[in-house]
mmCIF file of C-alpha atoms in Angstrom:
data_model
loop_
_atom_site.group_PDB
_atom_site.id
_atom_site.type_symbol
_atom_site.label_atom_id
_atom_site.label_comp_id
_atom_site.label_asym_id
_atom_site.label_seq_id
_atom_site.Cartn_x
_atom_site.Cartn_y
_atom_site.Cartn_z
ATOM 1 C CA UNK A 1 15.029 10.740 -8.722
ATOM 2 C CA UNK A 2 18.373 11.617 -6.920
ATOM 3 C CA UNK A 3 18.569 11.468 -3.232
ATOM 4 C CA UNK A 4 20.398 10.459 -0.144
ATOM 5 C CA UNK A 5 17.249 11.018 1.891
ATOM 6 C CA UNK A 6 16.687 8.732 4.363
ATOM 7 C CA UNK A 7 13.993 5.881 3.051
ATOM 8 C CA UNK A 8 11.185 4.261 5.086
ATOM 9 C CA UNK A 9 8.503 2.234 4.482
ATOM 10 C CA UNK A 10 4.542 1.505 5.341
ATOM 11 C CA UNK A 11 3.080 -2.236 6.164
ATOM 12 C CA UNK A 12 -0.943 -1.686 6.945
ATOM 13 C CA UNK A 13 -1.720 -4.831 8.620
ATOM 14 C CA UNK A 14 -5.712 -6.139 8.798
ATOM 15 C CA UNK A 15 -7.843 -8.589 6.930
ATOM 16 C CA UNK A 16 -11.187 -5.862 7.085
ATOM 17 C CA UNK A 17 -8.468 -3.682 5.117
ATOM 18 C CA UNK A 18 -8.371 -6.566 1.811
ATOM 19 C CA UNK A 19 -11.493 -7.038 2.507
ATOM 20 C CA UNK A 20 -12.648 -3.453 1.419
ATOM 21 C CA UNK A 21 -14.157 -3.671 4.127
ATOM 22 C CA UNK A 22 -12.200 -0.698 5.623
ATOM 23 C CA UNK A 23 -10.772 1.968 3.277
ATOM 24 C CA UNK A 24 -7.555 2.688 4.635
ATOM 25 C CA UNK A 25 -5.900 5.913 5.047
ATOM 26 C CA UNK A 26 -2.836 6.138 7.109
ATOM 27 C CA UNK A 27 -0.311 5.262 4.694
ATOM 28 C CA UNK A 28 -1.541 8.307 2.469
ATOM 29 C CA UNK A 29 -1.543 10.475 5.971
ATOM 30 C CA UNK A 30 2.290 8.666 6.469
ATOM 31 C CA UNK A 31 3.907 9.677 2.738
ATOM 32 C CA UNK A 32 2.384 12.905 3.183
ATOM 33 C CA UNK A 33 4.042 13.685 7.201
ATOM 34 C CA UNK A 34 7.010 11.553 5.588
ATOM 35 C CA UNK A 35 7.646 13.937 2.086
ATOM 36 C CA UNK A 36 7.378 17.521 4.622
ATOM 37 C CA UNK A 37 10.469 16.217 6.868
ATOM 38 C CA UNK A 38 12.401 14.682 4.244
ATOM 39 C CA UNK A 39 11.774 10.935 4.575
ATOM 40 C CA UNK A 40 11.683 9.542 0.921
ATOM 41 C CA UNK A 41 8.885 6.914 1.166
ATOM 42 C CA UNK A 42 9.957 3.614 -1.131
ATOM 43 C CA UNK A 43 7.444 1.134 0.187
ATOM 44 C CA UNK A 44 4.051 0.707 1.199
ATOM 45 C CA UNK A 45 2.890 -3.303 1.290
ATOM 46 C CA UNK A 46 -0.392 -5.073 3.158
ATOM 47 C CA UNK A 47 -1.103 -7.761 4.884
ATOM 48 C CA UNK A 48 -3.922 -9.443 6.316
ATOM 49 C CA UNK A 49 -3.767 -10.181 9.864
ATOM 50 C CA UNK A 50 -1.469 -13.360 9.232
ATOM 51 C CA UNK A 51 1.405 -14.061 12.365
ATOM 52 C CA UNK A 52 3.816 -15.342 9.350
ATOM 53 C CA UNK A 53 3.317 -12.788 6.732
ATOM 54 C CA UNK A 54 3.414 -9.963 9.029
ATOM 55 C CA UNK A 55 6.950 -10.902 10.441
ATOM 56 C CA UNK A 56 8.189 -11.680 6.996
ATOM 57 C CA UNK A 57 7.404 -8.393 6.422
ATOM 58 C CA UNK A 58 8.584 -6.720 9.409
ATOM 59 C CA UNK A 59 12.246 -9.257 8.388
ATOM 60 C CA UNK A 60 12.959 -7.777 4.306
ATOM 61 C CA UNK A 61 11.564 -4.061 5.145
ATOM 62 C CA UNK A 62 13.203 -3.404 8.323
ATOM 63 C CA UNK A 63 17.404 -2.521 7.243
ATOM 64 C CA UNK A 64 17.994 -3.933 10.892
ATOM 65 C CA UNK A 65 16.894 -6.736 10.188
ATOM 66 C CA UNK A 66 18.528 -6.260 7.041
ATOM 67 C CA UNK A 67 15.812 -5.123 4.834
ATOM 68 C CA UNK A 68 15.837 -2.876 2.710
ATOM 69 C CA UNK A 69 14.110 0.539 4.138
ATOM 70 C CA UNK A 70 15.827 2.477 6.655
ATOM 71 C CA UNK A 71 12.884 3.099 8.598
ATOM 72 C CA UNK A 72 9.668 0.963 8.527
ATOM 73 C CA UNK A 73 6.196 2.165 10.033
ATOM 74 C CA UNK A 74 3.039 -0.044 10.579
ATOM 75 C CA UNK A 75 -0.246 0.349 11.118
ATOM 76 C CA UNK A 76 -3.338 -2.190 12.832
ATOM 77 C CA UNK A 77 -3.351 -5.155 14.381
ATOM 78 C CA UNK A 78 -2.134 -3.553 18.632
ATOM 79 C CA UNK A 79 -5.577 -3.404 20.025
ATOM 80 C CA UNK A 80 -7.672 -5.505 22.273
ATOM 81 C CA UNK A 81 -9.389 -8.510 20.360
ATOM 82 C CA UNK A 82 -7.701 -11.992 19.208
ATOM 83 C CA UNK A 83 -7.039 -11.065 15.900
ATOM 84 C CA UNK A 84 -4.537 -8.040 17.155
ATOM 85 C CA UNK A 85 -0.764 -9.800 16.502
ATOM 86 C CA UNK A 86 1.082 -7.582 15.290
ATOM 87 C CA UNK A 87 2.620 -7.460 18.912
ATOM 88 C CA UNK A 88 3.349 -11.068 19.130
ATOM 89 C CA UNK A 89 4.002 -10.884 15.283
ATOM 90 C CA UNK A 90 6.860 -8.043 15.560
ATOM 91 C CA UNK A 91 8.202 -10.060 18.607
ATOM 92 C CA UNK A 92 8.540 -13.021 16.552
ATOM 93 C CA UNK A 93 10.751 -11.010 14.241
ATOM 94 C CA UNK A 94 13.353 -9.242 16.703
ATOM 95 C CA UNK A 95 13.892 -12.275 17.974
ATOM 96 C CA UNK A 96 12.540 -11.361 21.592
ATOM 97 C CA UNK A 97 10.261 -12.133 24.353
ATOM 98 C CA UNK A 98 6.740 -10.005 24.929
ATOM 99 C CA UNK A 99 5.385 -9.045 28.527
ATOM 100 C CA UNK A 100 2.363 -6.946 30.162
ATOM 101 C CA UNK A 101 4.843 -2.976 29.970
ATOM 102 C CA UNK A 102 4.418 -1.304 33.725
ATOM 103 C CA UNK A 103 4.626 2.166 32.199
ATOM 104 C CA UNK A 104 1.668 0.683 29.580
ATOM 105 C CA UNK A 105 -0.037 -0.485 31.650
ATOM 106 C CA UNK A 106 -0.280 2.209 34.562
ATOM 107 C CA UNK A 107 -1.175 4.628 31.563
ATOM 108 C CA UNK A 108 -4.060 2.791 30.376
ATOM 109 C CA UNK A 109 -5.130 1.786 34.040
ATOM 110 C CA UNK A 110 -4.486 5.458 35.206
ATOM 111 C CA UNK A 111 -6.918 6.625 32.438
ATOM 112 C CA UNK A 112 -9.823 3.717 32.903
ATOM 113 C CA UNK A 113 -10.257 4.362 35.844
ATOM 114 C CA UNK A 114 -10.663 8.196 35.641
ATOM 115 C CA UNK A 115 -13.157 7.234 32.840
ATOM 116 C CA UNK A 116 -14.886 4.212 35.400
ATOM 117 C CA UNK A 117 -13.762 2.174 32.331
ATOM 118 C CA UNK A 118 -13.458 -1.677 33.585
ATOM 119 C CA UNK A 119 -9.535 -3.140 33.361
ATOM 120 C CA UNK A 120 -10.418 -6.552 31.772
ATOM 121 C CA UNK A 121 -7.863 -9.229 30.274
ATOM 122 C CA UNK A 122 -8.189 -8.258 27.233
ATOM 123 C CA UNK A 123 -7.970 -4.335 27.796
ATOM 124 C CA UNK A 124 -4.933 -5.179 29.146
ATOM 125 C CA UNK A 125 -3.697 -7.297 25.562
ATOM 126 C CA UNK A 126 -2.711 -3.339 24.875
ATOM 127 C CA UNK A 127 -0.474 -3.048 27.373
ATOM 128 C CA UNK A 128 2.084 -6.409 25.995
ATOM 129 C CA UNK A 129 5.041 -4.885 24.135
ATOM 130 C CA UNK A 130 8.340 -7.025 22.992
ATOM 131 C CA UNK A 131 10.857 -6.891 25.183
ATOM 132 C CA UNK A 132 13.156 -4.028 24.834
ATOM 133 C CA UNK A 133 10.829 -1.483 23.386
ATOM 134 C CA UNK A 134 10.373 1.758 23.628
ATOM 135 C CA UNK A 135 6.906 3.331 23.824
ATOM 136 C CA UNK A 136 5.258 5.546 21.731
ATOM 137 C CA UNK A 137 3.118 7.655 23.751
ATOM 138 C CA UNK A 138 -0.867 7.795 22.356
ATOM 139 C CA UNK A 139 -2.956 11.113 23.202
ATOM 140 C CA UNK A 140 -6.254 10.148 21.371
ATOM 141 C CA UNK A 141 -6.876 6.936 23.848
ATOM 142 C CA UNK A 142 -3.673 6.055 26.290
ATOM 143 C CA UNK A 143 -2.978 2.428 24.843
ATOM 144 C CA UNK A 144 0.576 3.194 23.206
ATOM 145 C CA UNK A 145 2.305 2.351 20.117
ATOM 146 C CA UNK A 146 6.182 0.651 20.272
ATOM 147 C CA UNK A 147 9.784 1.142 19.246
ATOM 148 C CA UNK A 148 11.729 -1.211 18.474
ATOM 149 C CA UNK A 149 14.858 -1.957 15.788
ATOM 150 C CA UNK A 150 13.843 0.654 13.226
ATOM 151 C CA UNK A 151 10.280 -0.216 13.073
ATOM 152 C CA UNK A 152 7.803 2.087 14.640
ATOM 153 C CA UNK A 153 3.876 -0.001 15.779
ATOM 154 C CA UNK A 154 1.008 2.027 15.335
ATOM 155 C CA UNK A 155 -2.704 1.566 15.341
ATOM 156 C CA UNK A 156 -4.716 1.101 12.789
ATOM 157 C CA UNK A 157 -7.882 3.763 14.131
ATOM 158 C CA UNK A 158 -6.866 7.055 12.135
ATOM 159 C CA UNK A 159 -7.573 8.997 15.252
ATOM 160 C CA UNK A 160 -4.797 7.413 17.435
ATOM 161 C CA UNK A 161 -2.432 6.342 14.024
ATOM 162 C CA UNK A 162 -2.059 10.152 13.839
ATOM 163 C CA UNK A 163 -1.636 10.406 17.448
ATOM 164 C CA UNK A 164 0.979 8.287 17.457
ATOM 165 C CA UNK A 165 2.326 9.810 14.377
ATOM 166 C CA UNK A 166 2.509 13.195 16.310
ATOM 167 C CA UNK A 167 4.357 11.998 19.188
ATOM 168 C CA UNK A 168 7.162 10.719 16.802
ATOM 169 C CA UNK A 169 7.608 12.942 13.933
ATOM 170 C CA UNK A 170 10.075 15.352 15.517
ATOM 171 C CA UNK A 171 12.311 12.168 16.837
ATOM 172 C CA UNK A 172 13.015 11.022 13.130
ATOM 173 C CA UNK A 173 15.835 11.315 11.157
ATOM 174 C CA UNK A 174 15.205 13.971 8.465
ATOM 175 C CA UNK A 175 16.677 15.206 5.342
ATOM 176 C CA UNK A 176 15.600 17.217 2.082
ATOM 177 C CA UNK A 177 12.015 17.956 1.292
ATOM 178 C CA UNK A 178 10.975 17.548 -2.242
ATOM 179 C CA UNK A 179 9.243 20.048 -4.211
ATOM 180 C CA UNK A 180 7.724 20.057 -7.226
ATOM 181 C CA UNK A 181 5.636 21.898 -10.028
ATOM 182 C CA UNK A 182 2.784 20.649 -12.506
ATOM 183 C CA UNK A 183 1.610 21.627 -15.741
ATOM 184 C CA UNK A 184 -1.812 20.355 -16.976
ATOM 185 C CA UNK A 185 -2.186 19.957 -20.927
ATOM 186 C CA UNK A 186 -5.568 19.524 -22.425
ATOM 187 C CA UNK A 187 -3.397 16.909 -24.457
ATOM 188 C CA UNK A 188 -3.620 13.243 -23.894
ATOM 189 C CA UNK A 189 -0.802 11.341 -22.338
ATOM 190 C CA UNK A 190 0.432 10.270 -25.670
ATOM 191 C CA UNK A 191 1.132 12.640 -27.193
ATOM 192 C CA UNK A 192 3.040 14.880 -24.450
ATOM 193 C CA UNK A 193 5.455 11.422 -24.113
ATOM 194 C CA UNK A 194 8.202 12.103 -26.359
ATOM 195 C CA UNK A 195 8.746 15.501 -25.144
ATOM 196 C CA UNK A 196 8.362 14.656 -21.601
ATOM 197 C CA UNK A 197 10.782 11.502 -21.688
ATOM 198 C CA UNK A 198 13.565 13.973 -23.906
ATOM 199 C CA UNK A 199 13.539 16.164 -20.226
ATOM 200 C CA UNK A 200 13.582 12.518 -18.186
ATOM 201 C CA UNK A 201 16.522 12.302 -20.054
ATOM 202 C CA UNK A 202 17.911 16.405 -19.862
ATOM 203 C CA UNK A 203 17.448 15.576 -15.939
ATOM 204 C CA UNK A 204 18.072 12.485 -14.887
ATOM 205 C CA UNK A 205 18.232 13.102 -10.936
ATOM 206 C CA UNK A 206 14.890 14.609 -11.240
ATOM 207 C CA UNK A 207 11.599 12.522 -11.385
ATOM 208 C CA UNK A 208 9.204 13.338 -14.110
ATOM 209 C CA UNK A 209 5.441 11.806 -14.169
ATOM 210 C CA UNK A 210 2.235 11.712 -16.328
ATOM 211 C CA UNK A 211 -1.674 11.619 -15.140
ATOM 212 C CA UNK A 212 -4.160 11.526 -17.460
ATOM 213 C CA UNK A 213 -7.543 12.995 -16.751
ATOM 214 C CA UNK A 214 -10.579 13.871 -18.308
ATOM 215 C CA UNK A 215 -12.258 16.543 -18.506
ATOM 216 C CA UNK A 216 -16.576 16.469 -19.584
ATOM 217 C CA UNK A 217 -15.465 14.737 -23.333
ATOM 218 C CA UNK A 218 -12.375 16.633 -23.523
ATOM 219 C CA UNK A 219 -8.920 14.031 -22.522
ATOM 220 C CA UNK A 220 -5.764 15.742 -21.058
ATOM 221 C CA UNK A 221 -2.208 15.121 -18.561
ATOM 222 C CA UNK A 222 -0.851 16.889 -15.635
ATOM 223 C CA UNK A 223 2.986 16.437 -15.824
ATOM 224 C CA UNK A 224 5.516 16.446 -12.393
ATOM 225 C CA UNK A 225 7.824 17.336 -12.008
ATOM 226 C CA UNK A 226 9.569 16.448 -8.740
ATOM 227 C CA UNK A 227 13.049 16.552 -6.823
ATOM 228 C CA UNK A 228 14.701 17.964 -4.036
ATOM 229 C CA UNK A 229 16.641 20.997 -5.596
ATOM 230 C CA UNK A 230 14.032 23.453 -6.538
ATOM 231 C CA UNK A 231 15.929 25.156 -8.873
ATOM 232 C CA UNK A 232 16.342 22.244 -11.290
ATOM 233 C CA UNK A 233 12.929 21.597 -10.991
ATOM 234 C CA UNK A 234 12.109 25.305 -12.363
ATOM 235 C CA UNK A 235 14.691 25.144 -14.682
ATOM 236 C CA UNK A 236 13.384 21.443 -16.300
ATOM 237 C CA UNK A 237 9.721 22.559 -15.832
ATOM 238 C CA UNK A 238 11.220 25.291 -18.379
ATOM 239 C CA UNK A 239 12.467 23.156 -20.763
ATOM 240 C CA UNK A 240 9.175 20.808 -21.036
ATOM 241 C CA UNK A 241 7.166 23.917 -21.870
ATOM 242 C CA UNK A 242 9.689 25.020 -24.624
ATOM 243 C CA UNK A 243 9.085 21.604 -25.730
ATOM 244 C CA UNK A 244 5.380 21.749 -26.155
ATOM 245 C CA UNK A 245 5.874 25.144 -27.318
ATOM 246 C CA UNK A 246 3.599 26.885 -23.977
#
């Protein structure tokens, strides 16, 4: 699909994702949000709790560091335990120091004291922010994320991640949301491949995909056409229906 929209990548961080212990859902949620505001998600990458891998991934994905995409969103690794190393890795990726951010400390301590929660060194780890970064508010549990360069660093806990996304979405650059039309046919992919390819050749500005499914003993294919121009998508779907004699 041809697009001049801003581009983005998502970096999911955590051994628990790679081991299968935790099911990842933040990238799925954010992909829907980005599509709704006209940001093209181009890559999702998952790395473990490894400092060097996180640094390398950030540098490869954030355009402000010479990476591939306009924006980078990270999920995971900014909690209070020893394996929460994302903030340090981000600081290294950007070549800056890291220290307790007084605004982050103030907000978190106020919340903890209001709830009778003890202020400990481990909890204060969540106030360590790379120098020069701006805080991302966290309406769910106070401990903030942060933004530096073109990278938005957010928590891995789904409820907290969503709260942080809500805090930044209105500030992101936007483009034209994509539109799509879908057609289900009770024919296997191999039977519709030629027709789909022909329409794809006639509409190179659109994205055409086929997704097989099975219902009982019958096989079918969902044909999806996506693009930024609704009329072009409709025209392509009309052409596809004609080729399939539907």
